[in-house]
Every structure is written in C-alpha cells, then in structure tokens.
PDB file of N, CA and C in Angstrom:
ATOM      1  N   MET A 291       1.005  -0.916   0.503  1.00 88.00           N
ATOM      2  CA  MET A 291      -0.017   0.049  -0.101  1.00 88.00           C
ATOM      3  C   MET A 291       1.057   1.304   0.221  1.00 88.00           C
ATOM      4  N   ILE A 292       0.483   2.487  -0.776  1.00 93.00           N
ATOM      5  CA  ILE A 292       1.178   3.321  -0.630  1.00 93.00           C
ATOM      6  C   ILE A 292       0.550   4.849  -0.475  1.00 93.00           C
ATOM      7  N   PHE A 293       1.492   5.403   0.052  1.00 95.00           N
ATOM      8  CA  PHE A 293       0.457   6.123   0.987  1.00 95.00           C
ATOM      9  C   PHE A 293       1.227   7.522   0.566  1.00 95.00           C
ATOM     10  N   THR A 294       0.441   8.764   0.030  1.00 96.00           N
ATOM     11  CA  THR A 294       1.016  10.179  -0.437  1.00 96.00           C
ATOM     12  C   THR A 294       0.527  11.178   1.184  1.00 96.00           C
ATOM     13  N   LYS A 295       1.373  11.799   0.914  1.00 96.00           N
ATOM     14  CA  LYS A 295       0.514  12.777   2.192  1.00 96.00           C
ATOM     15  C   LYS A 295       0.786  13.677   1.463  1.00 96.00           C
ATOM     16  N   GLU A 296      -0.315  15.336   1.698  1.00 94.00           N
ATOM     17  CA  GLU A 296      -0.212  16.569   1.671  1.00 94.00           C
ATOM     18  C   GLU A 296      -0.792  17.458   2.425  1.00 94.00           C
ATOM     19  N   GLY A 297      -0.264  17.769   3.323  1.00 94.00           N
ATOM     20  CA  GLY A 297      -0.606  18.826   4.685  1.00 94.00           C
ATOM     21  C   GLY A 297      -1.635  17.790   5.141  1.00 94.00           C
ATOM     22  N   ASN A 298      -2.826  18.160   5.336  1.00 94.00           N
ATOM     23  CA  ASN A 298      -3.425  17.027   6.530  1.00 94.00           C
ATOM     24  C   ASN A 298      -4.359  16.183   5.705  1.00 94.00           C
ATOM     25  N   THR A 299      -3.911  15.944   4.039  1.00 96.00           N
ATOM     26  CA  THR A 299      -4.378  14.917   3.331  1.00 96.00           C
ATOM     27  C   THR A 299      -3.580  13.738   2.864  1.00 96.00           C
ATOM     28  N   THR A 300      -4.160  12.353   2.938  1.00 97.00           N
ATOM     29  CA  THR A 300      -3.788  11.273   2.899  1.00 97.00           C
ATOM     30  C   THR A 300      -4.272  10.680   1.209  1.00 97.00           C
ATOM     31  N   ILE A 301      -3.125  10.070   0.454  1.00 97.00           N
ATOM     32  CA  ILE A 301      -3.612   9.850  -0.745  1.00 97.00           C
ATOM     33  C   ILE A 301      -3.202   8.641  -0.482  1.00 97.00           C
ATOM     34  N   ALA A 302      -4.626   7.310  -0.156  1.00 96.00           N
ATOM     35  CA  ALA A 302      -4.115   5.975  -0.851  1.00 96.00           C
ATOM     36  C   ALA A 302      -4.416   5.119  -2.470  1.00 96.00           C
ATOM     37  N   PHE A 303      -3.180   4.537  -2.208  1.00 94.00           N
ATOM     38  CA  PHE A 303      -3.110   3.761  -3.291  1.00 94.00           C
ATOM     39  C   PHE A 303      -2.082   2.617  -3.541  1.00 94.00           C
ATOM     40  N   GLN A 304      -2.695   1.378  -4.647  1.00 88.00           N
ATOM     41  CA  GLN A 304      -2.132   0.044  -4.834  1.00 88.00           C
ATOM     42  C   GLN A 304      -2.190  -0.454  -5.576  1.00 88.00           C
ATOM     43  N   GLU A 305      -1.324  -0.862  -6.341  1.00 82.00           N
ATOM     44  CA  GLU A 305      -1.205  -1.536  -7.664  1.00 82.00           C
ATOM     45  C   GLU A 305      -1.487  -3.132  -8.071  1.00 82.00           C
ATOM     46  N   ASN A 306      -1.577  -3.704  -8.520  1.00 77.00           N
ATOM     47  CA  ASN A 306      -1.843  -5.030  -8.757  1.00 77.00           C
ATOM     48  C   ASN A 306      -2.215  -5.944  -8.168  1.00 77.00           C
ATOM     49  N   ILE A 307      -3.997  -5.610  -8.065  1.00 83.00           N
ATOM     50  CA  ILE A 307      -4.303  -6.332  -6.498  1.00 83.00           C
ATOM     51  C   ILE A 307      -5.675  -6.338  -6.069  1.00 83.00           C
ATOM     52  N   LYS A 308      -6.796  -7.251  -5.909  1.00 90.00           N
ATOM     53  CA  LYS A 308      -8.006  -7.355  -5.969  1.00 90.00           C
ATOM     54  C   LYS A 308      -8.492  -6.375  -5.114  1.00 90.00           C
ATOM     55  N   LEU A 309      -9.771  -5.885  -5.104  1.00 91.00           N
ATOM     56  CA  LEU A 309     -10.381  -4.794  -4.601  1.00 91.00           C
ATOM     57  C   LEU A 309     -10.605  -5.158  -3.083  1.00 91.00           C
ATOM     58  N   THR A 310     -10.828  -6.425  -2.679  1.00 90.00           N
ATOM     59  CA  THR A 310     -10.510  -7.114  -1.103  1.00 90.00           C
ATOM     60  C   THR A 310      -9.873  -7.099  -0.567  1.00 90.00           C
ATOM     61  N   ILE A 311      -8.675  -7.374  -1.051  1.00 91.00           N
ATOM     62  CA  ILE A 311      -7.531  -7.252  -0.693  1.00 91.00           C
ATOM     63  C   ILE A 311      -6.886  -5.881  -0.485  1.00 91.00           C
ATOM     64  N   PHE A 312      -7.463  -5.142  -1.160  1.00 93.00           N
ATOM     65  CA  PHE A 312      -6.888  -3.563  -0.845  1.00 93.00           C
ATOM     66  C   PHE A 312      -7.568  -3.183   0.353  1.00 93.00           C
ATOM     67  N   LEU A 313      -8.790  -2.956   0.153  1.00 93.00           N
ATOM     68  CA  LEU A 313      -9.696  -2.820   1.485  1.00 93.00           C
ATOM     69  C   LEU A 313      -9.279  -3.569   2.345  1.00 93.00           C
ATOM     70  N   GLU A 314      -8.611  -4.561   3.092  1.00 93.00           N
ATOM     71  CA  GLU A 314      -7.985  -5.318   3.927  1.00 93.00           C
ATOM     72  C   GLU A 314      -6.446  -4.721   4.466  1.00 93.00           C
ATOM     73  N   ASN A 315      -5.969  -4.492   3.631  1.00 93.00           N
ATOM     74  CA  ASN A 315      -5.191  -3.438   4.193  1.00 93.00           C
ATOM     75  C   ASN A 315      -5.020  -2.269   4.111  1.00 93.00           C
ATOM     76  N   LEU A 316      -6.465  -1.483   3.552  1.00 95.00           N
ATOM     77  CA  LEU A 316      -6.248  -0.130   4.039  1.00 95.00           C
ATOM     78  C   LEU A 316      -6.869  -0.037   5.240  1.00 95.00           C
ATOM     79  N   ILE A 317      -7.714  -1.364   5.806  1.00 95.00           N
ATOM     80  CA  ILE A 317      -8.370  -1.049   7.303  1.00 95.00           C
ATOM     81  C   ILE A 317      -7.347  -1.812   7.861  1.00 95.00           C
ATOM     82  N   LYS A 318      -6.043  -2.683   8.274  1.00 95.00           N
ATOM     83  CA  LYS A 318      -5.449  -2.784   8.665  1.00 95.00           C
ATOM     84  C   LYS A 318      -4.325  -1.601   8.665  1.00 95.00           C
ATOM     85  N   GLU A 319      -4.188  -0.682   8.014  1.00 95.00           N
ATOM     86  CA  GLU A 319      -3.222   0.722   7.645  1.00 95.00           C
ATOM     87  C   GLU A 319      -4.054   1.664   8.359  1.00 95.00           C
ATOM     88  N   TYR A 320      -5.126   2.236   8.527  1.00 96.00           N
ATOM     89  CA  TYR A 320      -6.013   3.317   8.922  1.00 96.00           C
ATOM     90  C   TYR A 320      -5.498   3.900  10.014  1.00 96.00           C
ATOM     91  N   PRO A 321      -4.804   2.674  11.096  1.00 96.00           N
ATOM     92  CA  PRO A 321      -4.854   3.353  12.188  1.00 96.00           C
ATOM     93  C   PRO A 321      -3.453   4.706  12.399  1.00 96.00           C
ATOM     94  N   LYS A 322      -3.167   4.240  11.107  1.00 95.00           N
ATOM     95  CA  LYS A 322      -1.878   4.741  10.898  1.00 95.00           C
ATOM     96  C   LYS A 322      -2.600   6.475  10.439  1.00 95.00           C
ATOM     97  N   ILE A 323      -3.091   6.396   9.132  1.00 96.00           N
ATOM     98  CA  ILE A 323      -3.350   7.611   8.333  1.00 96.00           C
ATOM     99  C   ILE A 323      -5.267   8.087   9.257  1.00 96.00           C
ATOM    100  N   LYS A 324      -5.634   7.825  10.653  1.00 95.00           N
ATOM    101  CA  LYS A 324      -7.283   7.922  10.609  1.00 95.00           C
ATOM    102  C   LYS A 324      -7.047   9.476  11.194  1.00 95.00           C
ATOM    103  N   LYS A 325      -6.001  10.528  11.244  1.00 96.00           N
ATOM    104  CA  LYS A 325      -6.390  11.513  12.140  1.00 96.00           C
ATOM    105  C   LYS A 325      -6.106  12.072  10.249  1.00 96.00           C
ATOM    106  N   ASP A 326      -6.161  12.234   9.523  1.00 97.00           N
ATOM    107  CA  ASP A 326      -5.638  12.980   8.282  1.00 97.00           C
ATOM    108  C   ASP A 326      -7.281  12.869   7.101  1.00 97.00           C
ATOM    109  N   ASN A 327      -7.726  13.547   6.564  1.00 98.00           N
ATOM    110  CA  ASN A 327      -8.517  13.481   5.340  1.00 98.00           C
ATOM    111  C   ASN A 327      -7.993  12.150   4.438  1.00 98.00           C
ATOM    112  N   ILE A 328      -9.081  12.022   4.038  1.00 98.00           N
ATOM    113  CA  ILE A 328      -8.136  10.113   3.182  1.00 98.00           C
ATOM    114  C   ILE A 328      -8.998  10.325   2.081  1.00 98.00           C
ATOM    115  N   ILE A 329      -7.984   9.997   0.762  1.00 98.00           N
ATOM    116  CA  ILE A 329      -8.393   9.549  -0.759  1.00 98.00           C
ATOM    117  C   ILE A 329      -7.918   8.559  -0.906  1.00 98.00           C
ATOM    118  N   VAL A 330      -9.079   7.801  -1.333  1.00 97.00           N
ATOM    119  CA  VAL A 330      -8.384   6.032  -1.860  1.00 97.00           C
ATOM    120  C   VAL A 330      -8.798   6.503  -3.495  1.00 97.00           C
ATOM    121  N   ASN A 331      -7.250   6.222  -3.929  1.00 97.00           N
ATOM    122  CA  ASN A 331      -7.339   6.221  -5.608  1.00 97.00           C
ATOM    123  C   ASN A 331      -7.438   4.626  -6.352  1.00 97.00           C
ATOM    124  N   LEU A 332      -8.392   4.595  -7.089  1.00 95.00           N
ATOM    125  CA  LEU A 332      -9.408   2.845  -6.942  1.00 95.00           C
ATOM    126  C   LEU A 332      -9.100   2.908  -8.948  1.00 95.00           C
ATOM    127  N   PHE A 333      -8.153   3.669  -9.487  1.00 92.00           N
ATOM    128  CA  PHE A 333      -7.708   3.908 -10.723  1.00 92.00           C
ATOM    129  C   PHE A 333      -6.882   2.639 -11.282  1.00 92.00           C
ATOM    130  N   SER A 334      -6.553   2.135 -10.589  1.00 90.00           N
ATOM    131  CA  SER A 334      -5.847   0.768 -10.660  1.00 90.00           C
ATOM    132  C   SER A 334      -6.653  -0.366 -11.496  1.00 90.00           C
ATOM    133  N   PHE A 335      -7.636  -0.011 -10.967  1.00 90.00           N
ATOM    134  CA  PHE A 335      -8.597  -1.182 -10.919  1.00 90.00           C
ATOM    135  C   PHE A 335      -9.519  -1.401 -12.040  1.00 90.00           C
ATOM    136  N   ASP A 336      -8.738  -2.196 -12.906  1.00 86.00           N
ATOM    137  CA  ASP A 336      -9.378  -2.099 -14.405  1.00 86.00           C
ATOM    138  C   ASP A 336     -11.175  -1.817 -14.369  1.00 86.00           C
ATOM    139  N   THR A 337     -11.515  -2.811 -13.490  1.00 89.00           N
ATOM    140  CA  THR A 337     -13.260  -2.489 -13.998  1.00 89.00           C
ATOM    141  C   THR A 337     -13.828  -2.913 -11.761  1.00 89.00           C
ATOM    142  N   ILE A 338     -14.714  -1.773 -11.787  1.00 92.00           N
ATOM    143  CA  ILE A 338     -15.234  -1.359 -10.445  1.00 92.00           C
ATOM    144  C   ILE A 338     -16.671  -1.055 -10.865  1.00 92.00           C
ATOM    145  N   THR A 339     -17.389  -1.718  -9.623  1.00 93.00           N
ATOM    146  CA  THR A 339     -19.025  -1.331  -9.643  1.00 93.00           C
ATOM    147  C   THR A 339     -19.026   0.192  -8.352  1.00 93.00           C
ATOM    148  N   ALA A 340     -20.671  -0.004  -8.553  1.00 92.00           N
ATOM    149  CA  ALA A 340     -21.087   0.713  -7.565  1.00 92.00           C
ATOM    150  C   ALA A 340     -20.711   0.029  -6.008  1.00 92.00           C
ATOM    151  N   ASN A 341     -21.933  -1.931  -6.651  1.00 93.00           N
ATOM    152  CA  ASN A 341     -21.425  -2.363  -5.462  1.00 93.00           C
ATOM    153  C   ASN A 341     -20.208  -2.515  -4.926  1.00 93.00           C
ATOM    154  N   ASP A 342     -18.945  -2.904  -5.498  1.00 94.00           N
ATOM    155  CA  ASP A 342     -17.383  -2.694  -5.308  1.00 94.00           C
ATOM    156  C   ASP A 342     -17.236  -1.533  -3.943  1.00 94.00           C
ATOM    157  N   LEU A 343     -18.078  -0.353  -4.107  1.00 95.00           N
ATOM    158  CA  LEU A 343     -18.229   0.977  -3.391  1.00 95.00           C
ATOM    159  C   LEU A 343     -18.142   0.226  -2.106  1.00 95.00           C
ATOM    160  N   LEU A 344     -19.416  -0.094  -2.487  1.00 94.00           N
ATOM    161  CA  LEU A 344     -20.172  -0.449  -1.239  1.00 94.00           C
ATOM    162  C   LEU A 344     -19.625  -0.813  -0.140  1.00 94.00           C
ATOM    163  N   GLU A 345     -18.094  -1.777  -0.362  1.00 94.00           N
ATOM    164  CA  GLU A 345     -16.931  -2.386   0.874  1.00 94.00           C
ATOM    165  C   GLU A 345     -16.777  -1.142   1.605  1.00 94.00           C
ATOM    166  N   PHE A 346     -16.787  -0.456   1.153  1.00 96.00           N
ATOM    167  CA  PHE A 346     -16.153   0.877   1.968  1.00 96.00           C
ATOM    168  C   PHE A 346     -17.014   1.985   2.212  1.00 96.00           C
ATOM    169  N   LEU A 347     -17.931   1.751   2.151  1.00 95.00           N
ATOM    170  CA  LEU A 347     -19.173   2.016   3.162  1.00 95.00           C
ATOM    171  C   LEU A 347     -19.056   1.888   4.917  1.00 95.00           C
ATOM    172  N   GLN A 348     -18.154   1.709   5.106  1.00 95.00           N
ATOM    173  CA  GLN A 348     -18.768   1.674   6.830  1.00 95.00           C
ATOM    174  C   GLN A 348     -16.989   1.643   7.462  1.00 95.00           C
ATOM    175  N   LEU A 349     -16.219   1.903   6.765  1.00 96.00           N
ATOM    176  CA  LEU A 349     -15.052   2.661   6.942  1.00 96.00           C
ATOM    177  C   LEU A 349     -15.037   4.358   6.881  1.00 96.00           C
ATOM    178  N   SER A 350     -15.959   4.356   5.723  1.00 96.00           N
ATOM    179  CA  SER A 350     -16.421   6.144   5.293  1.00 96.00           C
ATOM    180  C   SER A 350     -16.915   6.548   6.484  1.00 96.00           C
ATOM    181  N   ASN A 351     -17.965   5.813   6.766  1.00 95.00           N
ATOM    182  CA  ASN A 351     -19.041   6.017   7.934  1.00 95.00           C
ATOM    183  C   ASN A 351     -18.263   6.444   9.091  1.00 95.00           C
ATOM    184  N   THR A 352     -17.170   5.342   9.398  1.00 95.00           N
ATOM    185  CA  THR A 352     -16.313   5.568  10.536  1.00 95.00           C
ATOM    186  C   THR A 352     -15.375   6.968  10.179  1.00 95.00           C
ATOM    187  N   HIS A 353     -14.991   7.108   9.348  1.00 96.00           N
ATOM    188  CA  HIS A 353     -13.869   8.266   8.959  1.00 96.00           C
ATOM    189  C   HIS A 353     -14.581   9.438   9.490  1.00 96.00           C
ATOM    190  N   LEU A 354     -16.101   8.862   8.577  1.00 94.00           N
ATOM    191  CA  LEU A 354     -16.274  10.576   8.831  1.00 94.00           C
ATOM    192  C   LEU A 354     -17.491  10.962  10.035  1.00 94.00           C
ATOM    193  N   ALA A 355     -17.365  10.041  10.888  1.00 95.00           N
ATOM    194  CA  ALA A 355     -17.870  10.456  12.411  1.00 95.00           C
ATOM    195  C   ALA A 355     -16.465  11.206  12.725  1.00 95.00           C
ATOM    196  N   SER A 356     -14.875  11.050  12.917  1.00 95.00           N
ATOM    197  CA  SER A 356     -14.402  11.750  13.557  1.00 95.00           C
ATOM    198  C   SER A 356     -14.350  13.126  12.918  1.00 95.00           C
ATOM    199  N   LYS A 357     -15.754  13.732  11.801  1.00 94.00           N
ATOM    200  CA  LYS A 357     -15.303  14.791  11.511  1.00 94.00           C
ATOM    201  C   LYS A 357     -13.970  14.977  10.491  1.00 94.00           C
ATOM    202  N   LYS A 358     -13.702  13.710   9.906  1.00 96.00           N
ATOM    203  CA  LYS A 358     -12.957  13.998   8.447  1.00 96.00           C
ATOM    204  C   LYS A 358     -13.413  13.435   7.294  1.00 96.00           C
ATOM    205  N   SER A 359     -12.653  14.022   6.066  1.00 97.00           N
ATOM    206  CA  SER A 359     -13.151  13.784   4.840  1.00 97.00           C
ATOM    207  C   SER A 359     -12.651  12.497   4.311  1.00 97.00           C
ATOM    208  N   PHE A 360     -13.414  11.031   3.327  1.00 98.00           N
ATOM    209  CA  PHE A 360     -12.921  10.387   2.847  1.00 98.00           C
ATOM    210  C   PHE A 360     -13.701  10.365   1.643  1.00 98.00           C
ATOM    211  N   VAL A 361     -13.482  10.043   0.545  1.00 97.00           N
ATOM    212  CA  VAL A 361     -13.615  10.228  -0.981  1.00 97.00           C
ATOM    213  C   VAL A 361     -12.758   9.243  -1.836  1.00 97.00           C
ATOM    214  N   LEU A 362     -13.423   8.602  -2.316  1.00 97.00           N
ATOM    215  CA  LEU A 362     -13.337   7.894  -3.357  1.00 97.00           C
ATOM    216  C   LEU A 362     -12.815   8.229  -4.800  1.00 97.00           C
ATOM    217  N   VAL A 363     -11.904   7.324  -5.374  1.00 96.00           N
ATOM    218  CA  VAL A 363     -11.382   8.511  -6.596  1.00 96.00           C
ATOM    219  C   VAL A 363     -11.430   7.361  -7.752  1.00 96.00           C
ATOM    220  N   THR A 364     -12.763   7.289  -8.531  1.00 95.00           N
ATOM    221  CA  THR A 364     -12.679   6.555  -9.767  1.00 95.00           C
ATOM    222  C   THR A 364     -13.703   7.325 -10.594  1.00 95.00           C
ATOM    223  N   ASN A 365     -13.147   6.871 -11.912  1.00 93.00           N
ATOM    224  CA  ASN A 365     -13.747   7.194 -13.153  1.00 93.00           C
ATOM    225  C   ASN A 365     -14.776   6.125 -13.810  1.00 93.00           C
ATOM    226  N   LYS A 366     -15.373   4.769 -13.143  1.00 93.00           N
ATOM    227  CA  LYS A 366     -15.439   4.157 -13.792  1.00 93.00           C
ATOM    228  C   LYS A 366     -17.446   4.081 -13.007  1.00 93.00           C
ATOM    229  N   VAL A 367     -17.771   4.717 -12.270  1.00 91.00           N
ATOM    230  CA  VAL A 367     -18.742   4.481 -11.519  1.00 91.00           C
ATOM    231  C   VAL A 367     -18.982   5.905 -11.118  1.00 91.00           C
ATOM    232  N   SER A 368     -20.430   6.042 -11.824  1.00 85.00           N
ATOM    233  CA  SER A 368     -21.104   7.030 -11.629  1.00 85.00           C
ATOM    234  C   SER A 368     -21.011   7.818 -10.634  1.00 85.00           C
ATOM    235  N   TYR A 369     -21.447   8.967 -10.152  1.00 81.00           N
ATOM    236  CA  TYR A 369     -21.479   9.467  -9.060  1.00 81.00           C
ATOM    237  C   TYR A 369     -23.182   9.248  -8.299  1.00 81.00           C
ATOM    238  N   ASP A 370     -23.805   9.515  -9.622  1.00 86.00           N
ATOM    239  CA  ASP A 370     -25.449   8.872  -9.686  1.00 86.00           C
ATOM    240  C   ASP A 370     -25.290   7.374  -8.602  1.00 86.00           C
ATOM    241  N   ASP A 371     -24.722   6.397  -9.049  1.00 90.00           N
ATOM    242  CA  ASP A 371     -25.274   5.485  -8.564  1.00 90.00           C
ATOM    243  C   ASP A 371     -24.291   4.475  -7.281  1.00 90.00           C
ATOM    244  N   VAL A 372     -24.183   5.280  -6.902  1.00 92.00           N
ATOM    245  CA  VAL A 372     -23.849   5.288  -5.789  1.00 92.00           C
ATOM    246  C   VAL A 372     -24.437   5.884  -4.314  1.00 92.00           C
ATOM    247  N   PRO A 373     -25.249   5.058  -3.134  1.00 90.00           N
ATOM    248  CA  PRO A 373     -24.988   6.095  -2.098  1.00 90.00           C
ATOM    249  C   PRO A 373     -24.533   7.413  -1.521  1.00 90.00           C
ATOM    250  N   GLU A 374     -25.878   8.882  -1.558  1.00 89.00           N
ATOM    251  CA  GLU A 374     -25.058   9.394  -0.607  1.00 89.00           C
ATOM    252  C   GLU A 374     -24.163   9.835   0.275  1.00 89.00           C
ATOM    253  N   GLU A 375     -24.070   8.695   1.432  1.00 91.00           N
ATOM    254  CA  GLU A 375     -22.927   8.084   2.222  1.00 91.00           C
ATOM    255  C   GLU A 375     -21.576   7.819   2.390  1.00 91.00           C
ATOM    256  N   LEU A 376     -21.603   7.573   0.444  1.00 95.00           N
ATOM    257  CA  LEU A 376     -20.305   7.715  -0.020  1.00 95.00           C
ATOM    258  C   LEU A 376     -19.949   9.100  -0.415  1.00 95.00           C
ATOM    259  N   CYS A 377     -18.765   9.294  -0.787  1.00 95.00           N
ATOM    260  CA  CYS A 377     -18.372  10.563  -1.982  1.00 95.00           C
ATOM    261  C   CYS A 377     -17.701   9.744  -3.287  1.00 95.00           C
ATOM    262  N   VAL A 378     -17.797  10.113  -3.830  1.00 95.00           N
ATOM    263  CA  VAL A 378     -16.884   9.940  -5.122  1.00 95.00           C
ATOM    264  C   VAL A 378     -16.628  10.723  -5.770  1.00 95.00           C
ATOM    265  N   ALA A 379     -15.872  10.975  -6.325  1.00 95.00           N
ATOM    266  CA  ALA A 379     -14.917  12.375  -7.123  1.00 95.00           C
ATOM    267  C   ALA A 379     -14.309  11.180  -8.168  1.00 95.00           C
ATOM    268  N   PRO A 380     -14.209  11.738  -9.749  1.00 95.00           N
ATOM    269  CA  PRO A 380     -13.547  11.082 -10.846  1.00 95.00           C
ATOM    270  C   PRO A 380     -11.743  11.422 -11.000  1.00 95.00           C
ATOM    271  N   THR A 381     -11.619  12.449 -10.837  1.00 96.00           N
ATOM    272  CA  THR A 381     -10.823  12.733 -10.417  1.00 96.00           C
ATOM    273  C   THR A 381     -10.100  12.954  -9.390  1.00 96.00           C
ATOM    274  N   ILE A 382      -8.482  13.202  -9.171  1.00 97.00           N
ATOM    275  CA  ILE A 382      -7.918  12.983  -7.783  1.00 97.00           C
ATOM    276  C   ILE A 382      -8.106  14.711  -7.192  1.00 97.00           C
ATOM    277  N   GLN A 383      -8.033  15.824  -8.533  1.00 97.00           N
ATOM    278  CA  GLN A 383      -8.270  17.499  -8.345  1.00 97.00           C
ATOM    279  C   GLN A 383      -9.728  17.415  -7.868  1.00 97.00           C
ATOM    280  N   GLU A 384     -10.574  17.052  -8.086  1.00 97.00           N
ATOM    281  CA  GLU A 384     -11.839  16.827  -7.643  1.00 97.00           C
ATOM    282  C   GLU A 384     -11.959  16.408  -6.555  1.00 97.00           C
ATOM    283  N   ALA A 385     -11.624  15.292  -5.924  1.00 97.00           N
ATOM    284  CA  ALA A 385     -11.253  15.038  -3.958  1.00 97.00           C
ATOM    285  C   ALA A 385     -10.536  16.094  -3.345  1.00 97.00           C
ATOM    286  N   LYS A 386      -9.797  16.670  -3.908  1.00 97.00           N
ATOM    287  CA  LYS A 386      -8.856  17.829  -3.445  1.00 97.00           C
ATOM    288  C   LYS A 386      -9.991  18.987  -3.169  1.00 97.00           C
ATOM    289  N   ASP A 387     -10.510  19.050  -4.015  1.00 97.00           N
ATOM    290  CA  ASP A 387     -11.743  20.016  -3.777  1.00 97.00           C
ATOM    291  C   ASP A 387     -12.476  19.850  -2.888  1.00 97.00           C
ATOM    292  N   ILE A 388     -13.174  18.753  -3.056  1.00 97.00           N
ATOM    293  CA  ILE A 388     -14.363  17.997  -1.632  1.00 97.00           C
ATOM    294  C   ILE A 388     -13.844  18.418  -0.958  1.00 97.00           C
ATOM    295  N   ILE A 389     -12.539  17.580  -0.319  1.00 97.00           N
ATOM    296  CA  ILE A 389     -12.028  18.194   0.782  1.00 97.00           C
ATOM    297  C   ILE A 389     -11.825  19.619   0.894  1.00 97.00           C
ATOM    298  N   GLU A 390     -11.207  20.056   0.642  1.00 96.00           N
ATOM    299  CA  GLU A 390     -11.432  22.047   0.950  1.00 96.00           C
ATOM    300  C   GLU A 390     -12.734  22.320   1.019  1.00 96.00           C
ATOM    301  N   MET A 391     -13.963  21.921   0.354  1.00 96.00           N
ATOM    302  CA  MET A 391     -14.537  22.484   0.535  1.00 96.00           C
ATOM    303  C   MET A 391     -15.488  21.863   2.244  1.00 96.00           C
ATOM    304  N   GLU A 392     -15.752  20.802   2.232  1.00 95.00           N
ATOM    305  CA  GLU A 392     -15.878  19.859   3.573  1.00 95.00           C
ATOM    306  C   GLU A 392     -15.123  20.478   5.188  1.00 95.00           C
ATOM    307  N   GLU A 393     -13.971  21.193   4.399  1.00 94.00           N
ATOM    308  CA  GLU A 393     -12.785  22.160   5.506  1.00 94.00           C
ATOM    309  C   GLU A 393     -13.734  23.498   5.730  1.00 94.00           C
ATOM    310  N   ILE A 394     -13.796  24.199   5.305  1.00 94.00           N
ATOM    311  CA  ILE A 394     -14.627  24.556   4.997  1.00 94.00           C
ATOM    312  C   ILE A 394     -15.812  24.972   5.977  1.00 94.00           C
ATOM    313  N   GLU A 395     -16.629  23.998   5.483  1.00 93.00           N
ATOM    314  CA  GLU A 395     -18.013  23.624   6.267  1.00 93.00           C
ATOM    315  C   GLU A 395     -17.798  23.502   7.244  1.00 93.00           C
ATOM    316  N   ARG A 396     -16.735  22.586   7.938  1.00 91.00           N
ATOM    317  CA  ARG A 396     -16.428  22.085   9.231  1.00 91.00           C
ATOM    318  C   ARG A 396     -15.982  23.517  10.326  1.00 91.00           C
ATOM    319  N   ASP A 397     -14.887  23.971   9.198  1.00 91.00           N
ATOM    320  CA  ASP A 397     -14.756  25.662   9.929  1.00 91.00           C
ATOM    321  C   ASP A 397     -15.718  26.472  10.166  1.00 91.00           C
ATOM    322  N   LEU A 398     -16.621  26.204   9.748  1.00 92.00           N
ATOM    323  CA  LEU A 398     -18.482  27.031   9.881  1.00 92.00           C
ATOM    324  C   LEU A 398     -19.160  26.570  10.413  1.00 92.00           C
ATOM    325  N   ASP A 399     -18.835  25.544  10.762  1.00 84.00           N
ATOM    326  CA  ASP A 399     -19.882  24.668  12.045  1.00 84.00           C
ATOM    327  C   ASP A 399     -21.498  24.402  10.701  1.00 84.00           C
ATOM    328  N   ILE A 400     -21.335  24.546   9.690  1.00 72.00           N
ATOM    329  CA  ILE A 400     -22.250  23.634   9.187  1.00 72.00           C
ATOM    330  C   ILE A 400     -22.994  22.552   8.519  1.00 72.00           C
TER     331      ILE A 400
END
C-alpha cells in the first residue's frame, strides 16, 4: 500500500491487487492515517462497480464520524450510482476540491 501525504490529506493507492485485499490492507493501515482526510485512489482497478464501492461504506462512515473527509476516486462508476453516504470523485483534483469545501464547512460549523 502506498500513502502520499499532502498537508492534512493522505492519498491511498495500491497496484496489481484485488479490491477486497486492497480494502483489507487499508483497514489494517487505517490507524496510521485516521487523523487525516483520506483519498482512496481506485484508478488501478480495471473494472469496478457501485457494489464494489459499497465495501468502503463502513470505513467511510467511521472516518466521517471523526469529522474528517473520505473520498473514493474512480471514473468507472457514476456519482449517481452510489448512495449519498459515499463520496465519489472522478479525479484526484476533484477529490481535493471536495475536501477543501468540507473543511470550510466544518470550520464554519455548517
């Protein structure tokens, strides 16, 4: 698992692995990054479905409860195909923009 830290945001990425193993590794490493906003880069997966993204729901909800952002990045699943509880962006830059907006909302208590 590869982590790239930019300020208070960590981008998680891993190549050549099954999605279930990726998620297991992310959960195992979560204590190391739980204080950061998290972007999960899923571009290395050739095929991914909305149901696959639902596997991240529990981790996302846990992270959101600690007042931090959790964004999945893939352009293979439409934002409209996943529940509102999951934040999905088609690019890393859009994920960073979402986190910036959410940070402003948290600062303003919105």
